[in-house]
């Protein structure tokens, strides 16, 4: 019997297992003696991770995350219930190690889905379905599984596989899909059924004026944050060789968009996550702006101000964790399972990180320059009220700016005497 691995095949070396697929691994283990596996290896990628390493990474993420444990009973994944038992978690780890020995295969980053063999014949998947029919089929499957934006998800994934712009899918609607493309489609769509975000599945995403790579658990930049870049560019007009500080850079989306639009700009990007710092550097290298970017791997706290390469900046921007803690349990599985919740959790009132940003970095801002924060709409009241109670503050709230949906999303401060 063929061992089906496409349902948990990772999109990149940093992707956690889709939780839904963990039970499939265990289900297929009993058939391993009748199976052997051969892979198409991507010759350009020598990096690899074992199944055990990636499985353990997923297990650690689940076990240490209190919110995820609380959310587990509400998720429609067998593995969630399975992994709540410590003995079964250990059993899964052993199963991962056992699976590694099947066919003596190492699990690496592959460009296409595995080709599976049984004892006698090579089993390949061929299809007579057109692009349009495949789109409709997977749209219906995603909708039946209550996956958000099923049509858009299917279009993005299939366009990524075919390496064409999404708008061209209508032109290719009658074209037949090859067996390899159909297999790859099924693999990536299975990830989407497991509620992996589309951005992680395709591996890159357009943001403002740049295209950036994305992978878990680094926070996915939201469309409303593009407005923050526009506000920053307005503040930078007329400045010569400006210095910008980006606090909580994540994938580097804000920093890189600014660097791409202002040729003489110097930027410092700060984040507490090693994964975020590494991804920002990778994106900066791809965009050719890494020489004008300084990365700082430190955490912002009330007790300690991070060490920075410059004493003063012409602009400070931040999309900090600002989600109120009571709202975290209501986030979608795409966020709860795959993204780093530290990039969202703003504490009880959502301003636990905003406070040290204003306290520490007011001293790093040049006189008359600006600090722009992305916030929750309720913070237009909470932040000024807190600010009024502080002594010797050198900044004042200048403007509240709405996002594309008309919500009060950005606070613009100015450095005063």
Short mmCIF file of C-alpha atoms in Angstrom, two decimals:
data_model
loop_
_atom_site.label_atom_id
_atom_site.label_comp_id
_atom_site.label_asym_id
_atom_site.label_seq_id
_atom_site.Cartn_x
_atom_site.Cartn_y
_atom_site.Cartn_z
CA UNK A 1 0.00 0.00 0.00
CA UNK A 2 1.25 3.47 -0.86
CA UNK A 3 2.30 5.71 2.01
CA UNK A 4 0.71 9.12 1.47
CA UNK A 5 2.94 11.92 2.69
CA UNK A 6 1.65 14.90 0.79
CA UNK A 7 -0.76 15.88 3.55
CA UNK A 8 2.05 16.85 5.90
CA UNK A 9 4.85 17.68 3.49
CA UNK A 10 6.24 21.02 4.66
CA UNK A 11 6.18 24.07 2.43
CA UNK A 12 9.55 25.26 3.75
CA UNK A 13 12.12 24.15 6.26
CA UNK A 14 10.59 26.42 8.93
CA UNK A 15 6.95 25.32 8.58
CA UNK A 16 5.28 23.56 11.49
CA UNK A 17 3.19 20.50 10.72
CA UNK A 18 -0.45 21.29 9.93
CA UNK A 19 -2.04 19.88 13.08
CA UNK A 20 -4.74 18.04 11.15
CA UNK A 21 -2.10 15.90 9.48
CA UNK A 22 -0.39 14.52 12.61
CA UNK A 23 -2.96 11.78 12.99
CA UNK A 24 -2.48 10.85 9.32
CA UNK A 25 1.20 10.10 10.01
CA UNK A 26 0.28 7.64 12.72
CA UNK A 27 -2.47 6.10 10.61
CA UNK A 28 -0.07 5.43 7.75
CA UNK A 29 2.75 4.03 9.89
CA UNK A 30 1.22 0.56 9.96
CA UNK A 31 1.56 0.36 6.19
CA UNK A 32 5.22 1.29 6.15
CA UNK A 33 6.56 -2.24 5.55
CA UNK A 34 4.84 -2.35 2.15
CA UNK A 35 6.03 1.05 1.13
CA UNK A 36 9.16 2.76 -0.02
CA UNK A 37 9.58 6.33 -1.03
CA UNK A 38 11.51 8.21 -3.64
CA UNK A 39 11.64 11.98 -3.82
CA UNK A 40 12.27 14.66 -6.41
CA UNK A 41 14.92 16.75 -4.70
CA UNK A 42 15.33 20.43 -5.33
CA UNK A 43 18.97 20.65 -6.40
CA UNK A 44 19.26 24.23 -5.25
CA UNK A 45 18.30 23.49 -1.65
CA UNK A 46 20.73 21.53 0.47
CA UNK A 47 19.04 22.46 3.72
CA UNK A 48 17.00 19.78 5.46
CA UNK A 49 15.17 18.97 8.67
CA UNK A 50 14.20 15.58 9.98
CA UNK A 51 10.62 14.64 10.63
CA UNK A 52 11.49 14.27 14.30
CA UNK A 53 12.85 17.83 14.53
CA UNK A 54 9.82 19.35 12.83
CA UNK A 55 7.39 17.16 14.73
CA UNK A 56 8.98 18.04 18.05
CA UNK A 57 8.94 21.72 17.09
CA UNK A 58 5.20 21.52 16.54
CA UNK A 59 4.70 19.63 19.81
CA UNK A 60 6.71 22.18 21.79
CA UNK A 61 4.65 24.97 20.26
CA UNK A 62 1.44 23.29 21.37
CA UNK A 63 2.60 22.24 24.84
CA UNK A 64 3.98 25.65 25.87
CA UNK A 65 1.07 27.69 24.57
CA UNK A 66 -1.67 28.01 27.17
CA UNK A 67 -4.06 29.73 24.79
CA UNK A 68 -3.63 26.99 22.21
CA UNK A 69 -4.41 24.33 24.82
CA UNK A 70 -7.57 26.17 25.77
CA UNK A 71 -8.52 26.48 22.12
CA UNK A 72 -7.88 22.82 21.32
CA UNK A 73 -11.36 21.47 22.18
CA UNK A 74 -12.89 23.88 19.68
CA UNK A 75 -10.66 22.89 16.75
CA UNK A 76 -11.88 20.20 14.39
CA UNK A 77 -8.60 18.28 14.30
CA UNK A 78 -8.16 14.75 15.65
CA UNK A 79 -4.55 15.48 16.50
CA UNK A 80 -5.57 18.21 18.95
CA UNK A 81 -7.35 15.69 21.13
CA UNK A 82 -4.59 13.16 20.55
CA UNK A 83 -1.76 15.46 21.62
CA UNK A 84 -3.39 16.47 24.92
CA UNK A 85 -2.29 13.11 26.32
CA UNK A 86 1.41 13.31 27.32
CA UNK A 87 1.98 9.60 26.75
CA UNK A 88 0.58 9.89 23.26
CA UNK A 89 2.76 12.92 22.57
CA UNK A 90 5.76 10.74 23.44
CA UNK A 91 4.37 7.98 21.22
CA UNK A 92 4.13 10.46 18.36
CA UNK A 93 7.79 11.44 18.79
CA UNK A 94 8.81 7.78 18.61
CA UNK A 95 6.62 7.33 15.56
CA UNK A 96 8.35 10.24 13.86
CA UNK A 97 11.72 8.60 14.42
CA UNK A 98 10.38 5.33 13.09
CA UNK A 99 8.97 7.04 10.03
CA UNK A 100 12.37 8.53 9.27
CA UNK A 101 13.82 5.08 8.70
CA UNK A 102 11.22 4.15 6.06
CA UNK A 103 13.04 3.77 2.78
CA UNK A 104 16.05 5.39 4.49
CA UNK A 105 14.69 8.74 3.29
CA UNK A 106 15.68 12.12 4.67
CA UNK A 107 12.97 14.75 4.69
CA UNK A 108 14.15 17.84 2.89
CA UNK A 109 12.68 20.87 1.14
CA UNK A 110 11.26 19.61 -2.14
CA UNK A 111 9.97 21.51 -5.12
CA UNK A 112 7.31 18.95 -6.01
CA UNK A 113 5.29 16.31 -4.22
CA UNK A 114 6.83 12.93 -3.48
CA UNK A 115 6.45 10.15 -6.04
CA UNK A 116 5.24 7.01 -4.26
CA UNK A 117 6.15 3.45 -5.15
CA UNK A 118 4.66 0.14 -4.14
CA UNK A 119 6.50 -3.17 -4.47
CA UNK A 120 5.67 -3.72 -8.13
CA UNK A 121 4.83 -0.50 -9.94
CA UNK A 122 5.37 3.21 -9.74
CA UNK A 123 2.12 4.97 -8.89
CA UNK A 124 1.64 8.37 -10.56
CA UNK A 125 -1.36 10.65 -10.57
CA UNK A 126 -2.69 11.85 -13.92
CA UNK A 127 -5.68 14.11 -14.38
CA UNK A 128 -7.99 15.26 -17.14
CA UNK A 129 -9.32 18.13 -15.07
CA UNK A 130 -8.90 21.66 -16.30
CA UNK A 131 -7.59 24.57 -14.26
CA UNK A 132 -11.11 25.96 -13.98
CA UNK A 133 -12.57 22.64 -12.81
CA UNK A 134 -9.79 22.22 -10.25
CA UNK A 135 -10.42 25.72 -8.93
CA UNK A 136 -14.12 25.04 -8.51
CA UNK A 137 -13.51 21.65 -6.89
CA UNK A 138 -11.14 23.01 -4.27
CA UNK A 139 -13.25 26.09 -3.67
CA UNK A 140 -16.13 23.77 -2.74
CA UNK A 141 -13.91 21.63 -0.50
CA UNK A 142 -12.54 24.65 1.32
CA UNK A 143 -16.01 26.14 1.73
CA UNK A 144 -17.34 22.83 3.10
CA UNK A 145 -14.52 22.90 5.68
CA UNK A 146 -15.45 26.50 6.64
CA UNK A 147 -12.09 27.84 5.46
CA UNK A 148 -12.27 31.64 5.05
CA UNK A 149 -12.21 33.08 1.51
CA UNK A 150 -12.26 29.66 -0.22
CA UNK A 151 -12.19 30.99 -3.81
CA UNK A 152 -9.41 33.46 -3.14
CA UNK A 153 -7.37 30.81 -1.31
CA UNK A 154 -7.72 28.35 -4.19
CA UNK A 155 -6.78 31.01 -6.74
CA UNK A 156 -3.65 32.11 -4.87
CA UNK A 157 -2.42 28.55 -4.38
CA UNK A 158 -3.05 27.35 -7.94
CA UNK A 159 -1.55 30.53 -9.40
CA UNK A 160 1.52 29.91 -7.24
CA UNK A 161 1.83 26.32 -8.46
CA UNK A 162 1.43 27.33 -12.12
CA UNK A 163 3.76 30.31 -11.58
CA UNK A 164 1.34 32.74 -13.22
CA UNK A 165 -0.38 35.93 -12.00
CA UNK A 166 -3.71 35.20 -10.32
CA UNK A 167 -5.53 37.35 -12.87
CA UNK A 168 -4.37 34.98 -15.66
CA UNK A 169 -6.21 31.97 -14.24
CA UNK A 170 -9.33 32.86 -16.24
CA UNK A 171 -7.31 32.67 -19.45
CA UNK A 172 -5.99 29.23 -18.43
CA UNK A 173 -9.40 27.98 -17.32
CA UNK A 174 -9.69 25.30 -20.04
CA UNK A 175 -6.08 24.15 -19.83
CA UNK A 176 -5.54 20.64 -18.48
CA UNK A 177 -3.40 20.14 -15.40
CA UNK A 178 -0.54 17.64 -15.43
CA UNK A 179 -0.25 14.88 -12.89
CA UNK A 180 2.59 16.60 -11.06
CA UNK A 181 0.67 19.86 -10.85
CA UNK A 182 -2.43 18.03 -9.62
CA UNK A 183 -0.39 16.29 -6.91
CA UNK A 184 1.19 19.55 -5.83
CA UNK A 185 -2.23 21.18 -5.76
CA UNK A 186 -3.60 18.47 -3.52
CA UNK A 187 -0.60 18.76 -1.19
CA UNK A 188 -0.85 22.52 -0.75
CA UNK A 189 -4.64 22.54 -0.58
CA UNK A 190 -4.43 19.97 2.21
CA UNK A 191 -2.30 22.48 4.10
CA UNK A 192 -5.01 25.08 3.56
CA UNK A 193 -7.65 22.65 4.83
CA UNK A 194 -5.50 22.41 7.96
CA UNK A 195 -5.95 26.20 8.18
CA UNK A 196 -2.38 27.08 7.31
CA UNK A 197 -2.44 30.70 6.05
CA UNK A 198 -2.16 31.13 2.29
CA UNK A 199 0.83 33.44 2.79
CA UNK A 200 2.80 30.63 4.43
CA UNK A 201 1.74 28.10 1.81
CA UNK A 202 2.88 30.14 -1.19
CA UNK A 203 5.92 31.41 0.72
CA UNK A 204 5.79 35.06 -0.31
CA UNK A 205 3.36 37.97 -0.36
CA UNK A 206 3.01 41.45 -1.79
CA UNK A 207 3.10 44.27 0.73
CA UNK A 208 2.93 47.91 -0.33
CA UNK A 209 5.74 48.24 -2.91
CA UNK A 210 7.70 45.06 -2.12
CA UNK A 211 7.29 41.29 -2.29
CA UNK A 212 8.55 39.54 0.83
CA UNK A 213 9.11 35.95 1.87
CA UNK A 214 6.97 34.62 4.70
CA UNK A 215 7.14 31.54 6.88
CA UNK A 216 5.86 30.46 10.30
CA UNK A 217 5.87 31.62 12.99
CA UNK A 218 6.78 35.13 11.81
CA UNK A 219 3.80 37.49 11.89
CA UNK A 220 2.06 38.06 8.54
CA UNK A 221 1.75 41.78 7.70
CA UNK A 222 -1.87 42.89 7.31
CA UNK A 223 -3.22 45.13 4.52
CA UNK A 224 -4.04 47.96 6.95
CA UNK A 225 -0.36 48.25 7.85
CA UNK A 226 0.33 49.56 4.34
CA UNK A 227 -1.31 52.78 5.52
CA UNK A 228 1.38 53.02 8.21
CA UNK A 229 4.02 52.98 5.45
CA UNK A 230 2.17 55.76 3.60
CA UNK A 231 2.08 57.90 6.75
CA UNK A 232 5.79 57.29 7.31
CA UNK A 233 6.66 58.27 3.74
CA UNK A 234 4.74 61.54 4.20
CA UNK A 235 6.79 62.32 7.30
CA UNK A 236 10.05 61.57 5.48
CA UNK A 237 9.44 63.94 2.59
CA UNK A 238 12.17 66.55 2.27
CA UNK A 239 14.55 64.86 4.72
CA UNK A 240 18.13 64.13 3.74
CA UNK A 241 19.60 60.77 4.78
CA UNK A 242 16.87 60.08 7.35
CA UNK A 243 17.25 57.50 10.09
CA UNK A 244 14.24 55.33 10.89
CA UNK A 245 13.61 52.89 13.74
CA UNK A 246 11.14 50.04 13.19
CA UNK A 247 10.13 48.42 16.51
CA UNK A 248 8.79 44.88 16.15
CA UNK A 249 9.84 44.42 12.53
CA UNK A 250 8.46 40.90 12.02
CA UNK A 251 9.15 39.96 8.40
CA UNK A 252 10.64 43.40 7.79
CA UNK A 253 7.67 44.56 5.72
CA UNK A 254 7.57 48.16 6.99
CA UNK A 255 11.35 48.66 7.03
CA UNK A 256 11.85 47.19 3.57
CA UNK A 257 9.02 49.19 2.00
CA UNK A 258 10.54 52.39 3.38
CA UNK A 259 14.05 51.44 2.26
CA UNK A 260 12.78 50.63 -1.21
CA UNK A 261 11.02 53.99 -1.55
CA UNK A 262 13.67 56.27 0.02
CA UNK A 263 17.08 55.65 -1.55
CA UNK A 264 19.20 57.40 1.10
CA UNK A 265 17.31 56.13 4.14
CA UNK A 266 19.03 54.20 6.93
CA UNK A 267 16.85 51.88 9.01
CA UNK A 268 17.23 49.98 12.28
CA UNK A 269 14.83 47.03 12.65
CA UNK A 270 14.27 45.60 16.14
CA UNK A 271 12.48 42.42 17.17
CA UNK A 272 12.51 39.94 20.08
CA UNK A 273 12.10 36.95 17.74
CA UNK A 274 15.16 35.32 16.22
CA UNK A 275 12.99 33.93 13.42
CA UNK A 276 11.79 37.45 12.58
CA UNK A 277 15.34 38.86 12.52
CA UNK A 278 16.55 36.07 10.24
CA UNK A 279 13.62 36.47 7.86
CA UNK A 280 14.01 40.26 7.74
CA UNK A 281 17.68 39.88 6.82
CA UNK A 282 16.79 37.34 4.14
CA UNK A 283 14.14 39.64 2.66
CA UNK A 284 16.49 42.64 2.78
CA UNK A 285 19.13 40.67 0.90
CA UNK A 286 16.63 39.63 -1.76
CA UNK A 287 15.51 43.24 -2.23
CA UNK A 288 19.06 44.58 -2.32
CA UNK A 289 18.73 46.92 0.68
CA UNK A 290 20.54 44.93 3.36
CA UNK A 291 23.50 47.35 3.43
CA UNK A 292 21.23 50.15 4.65
CA UNK A 293 19.55 48.01 7.31
CA UNK A 294 20.76 47.30 10.85
CA UNK A 295 19.11 44.44 12.73
CA UNK A 296 18.76 44.38 16.52
CA UNK A 297 17.63 41.19 18.28
CA UNK A 298 16.34 42.51 21.62
CA UNK A 299 13.14 42.72 23.62
CA UNK A 300 11.35 45.95 24.55
CA UNK A 301 10.42 46.07 28.24
CA UNK A 302 9.64 48.77 30.79
CA UNK A 303 12.70 47.76 32.83
CA UNK A 304 15.30 47.90 30.09
CA UNK A 305 15.84 50.05 27.03
CA UNK A 306 17.34 48.18 24.04
CA UNK A 307 20.82 49.11 22.88
CA UNK A 308 20.66 50.84 19.48
CA UNK A 309 23.37 51.92 17.01
CA UNK A 310 22.11 55.54 16.80
CA UNK A 311 21.28 58.03 19.55
CA UNK A 312 18.52 59.80 17.60
CA UNK A 313 16.10 59.00 14.79
CA UNK A 314 14.10 61.14 12.39
CA UNK A 315 11.15 58.76 12.52
CA UNK A 316 10.04 55.84 14.71
CA UNK A 317 7.38 53.43 13.48
CA UNK A 318 5.89 50.37 15.11
CA UNK A 319 3.16 47.82 14.63
CA UNK A 320 3.44 46.47 18.19
CA UNK A 321 1.43 43.67 19.84
CA UNK A 322 -1.82 45.48 20.62
CA UNK A 323 -4.59 42.83 20.74
CA UNK A 324 -6.40 42.85 24.08
CA UNK A 325 -5.83 39.57 25.88
CA UNK A 326 -9.54 38.85 26.16
CA UNK A 327 -9.74 38.90 22.36
CA UNK A 328 -6.93 36.42 21.76
CA UNK A 329 -9.14 33.35 22.21
CA UNK A 330 -11.36 34.62 19.42
CA UNK A 331 -8.67 34.67 16.74
CA UNK A 332 -8.91 32.31 13.77
CA UNK A 333 -7.05 28.95 13.74
CA UNK A 334 -4.71 30.39 11.09
CA UNK A 335 -3.38 32.74 13.76
CA UNK A 336 -3.76 30.53 16.82
CA UNK A 337 -1.88 27.57 15.35
CA UNK A 338 0.72 29.05 13.04
CA UNK A 339 1.61 32.63 13.98
CA UNK A 340 3.66 33.80 16.93
CA UNK A 341 1.10 35.01 19.48
CA UNK A 342 3.74 37.23 21.08
CA UNK A 343 3.34 39.45 18.04
CA UNK A 344 -0.33 39.93 18.96
CA UNK A 345 -0.64 39.80 22.75
CA UNK A 346 -0.73 43.37 24.08
CA UNK A 347 -1.75 42.42 27.60
CA UNK A 348 -4.98 43.14 29.45
CA UNK A 349 -5.61 46.52 27.80
CA UNK A 350 -3.45 45.92 24.73
CA UNK A 351 -0.85 48.55 25.66
CA UNK A 352 1.78 46.52 27.54
CA UNK A 353 4.32 47.07 24.75
CA UNK A 354 3.06 50.50 23.72
CA UNK A 355 3.95 51.91 27.15
CA UNK A 356 7.70 51.09 27.05
CA UNK A 357 7.88 52.23 23.44
CA UNK A 358 6.62 55.68 24.41
CA UNK A 359 8.67 55.81 27.63
CA UNK A 360 12.02 54.76 26.17
CA UNK A 361 11.99 55.90 22.58
CA UNK A 362 10.73 59.43 23.15
CA UNK A 363 14.35 60.18 24.03
CA UNK A 364 15.55 58.68 20.73
CA UNK A 365 13.42 61.00 18.63
CA UNK A 366 14.81 64.24 17.22
CA UNK A 367 12.98 67.43 18.12
CA UNK A 368 9.92 68.00 15.93
CA UNK A 369 10.06 64.48 14.50
CA UNK A 370 7.34 61.83 14.59
CA UNK A 371 6.51 58.47 16.16
CA UNK A 372 3.70 56.46 14.53
CA UNK A 373 1.98 53.46 16.13
CA UNK A 374 -0.58 51.02 14.77
CA UNK A 375 -3.13 50.34 17.53
CA UNK A 376 -6.54 48.99 18.38
CA UNK A 377 -9.38 51.52 17.91
CA UNK A 378 -9.96 51.64 21.68
CA UNK A 379 -6.42 52.91 22.19
CA UNK A 380 -7.30 56.36 20.90
CA UNK A 381 -8.75 56.79 24.41
CA UNK A 382 -6.57 54.51 26.55
CA UNK A 383 -3.16 55.72 25.37
CA UNK A 384 -3.79 59.49 25.82
CA UNK A 385 -5.29 58.80 29.27
CA UNK A 386 -2.19 56.87 30.30
CA UNK A 387 0.11 59.45 28.72
CA UNK A 388 -1.50 62.28 30.70
CA UNK A 389 -0.55 60.56 33.98
CA UNK A 390 3.15 60.31 33.09
CA UNK A 391 5.70 62.91 34.17
CA UNK A 392 8.35 64.50 31.98
CA UNK A 393 7.03 63.10 28.72
CA UNK A 394 8.63 64.72 25.67
CA UNK A 395 6.05 63.62 23.12
CA UNK A 396 2.42 64.50 22.57
CA UNK A 397 -0.36 62.97 20.51
CA UNK A 398 -0.72 64.94 17.30
CA UNK A 399 -3.24 62.99 15.25
CA UNK A 400 -5.43 59.88 15.12
CA UNK A 401 -5.59 58.39 11.61
CA UNK A 402 -8.19 55.95 10.30
CA UNK A 403 -7.45 52.83 8.26
CA UNK A 404 -9.11 51.78 4.99
CA UNK A 405 -12.16 50.51 6.88
CA UNK A 406 -12.66 53.77 8.74
CA UNK A 407 -11.33 52.49 12.08
CA UNK A 408 -9.06 54.64 14.25
CA UNK A 409 -5.94 52.60 13.64
CA UNK A 410 -2.87 54.87 13.90
CA UNK A 411 -1.58 57.26 16.55
CA UNK A 412 0.87 59.93 15.39
CA UNK A 413 3.04 61.55 18.07
CA UNK A 414 5.45 64.48 17.77
CA UNK A 415 8.57 65.24 19.84
CA UNK A 416 8.12 68.52 21.71
CA UNK A 417 10.34 70.63 23.99
#
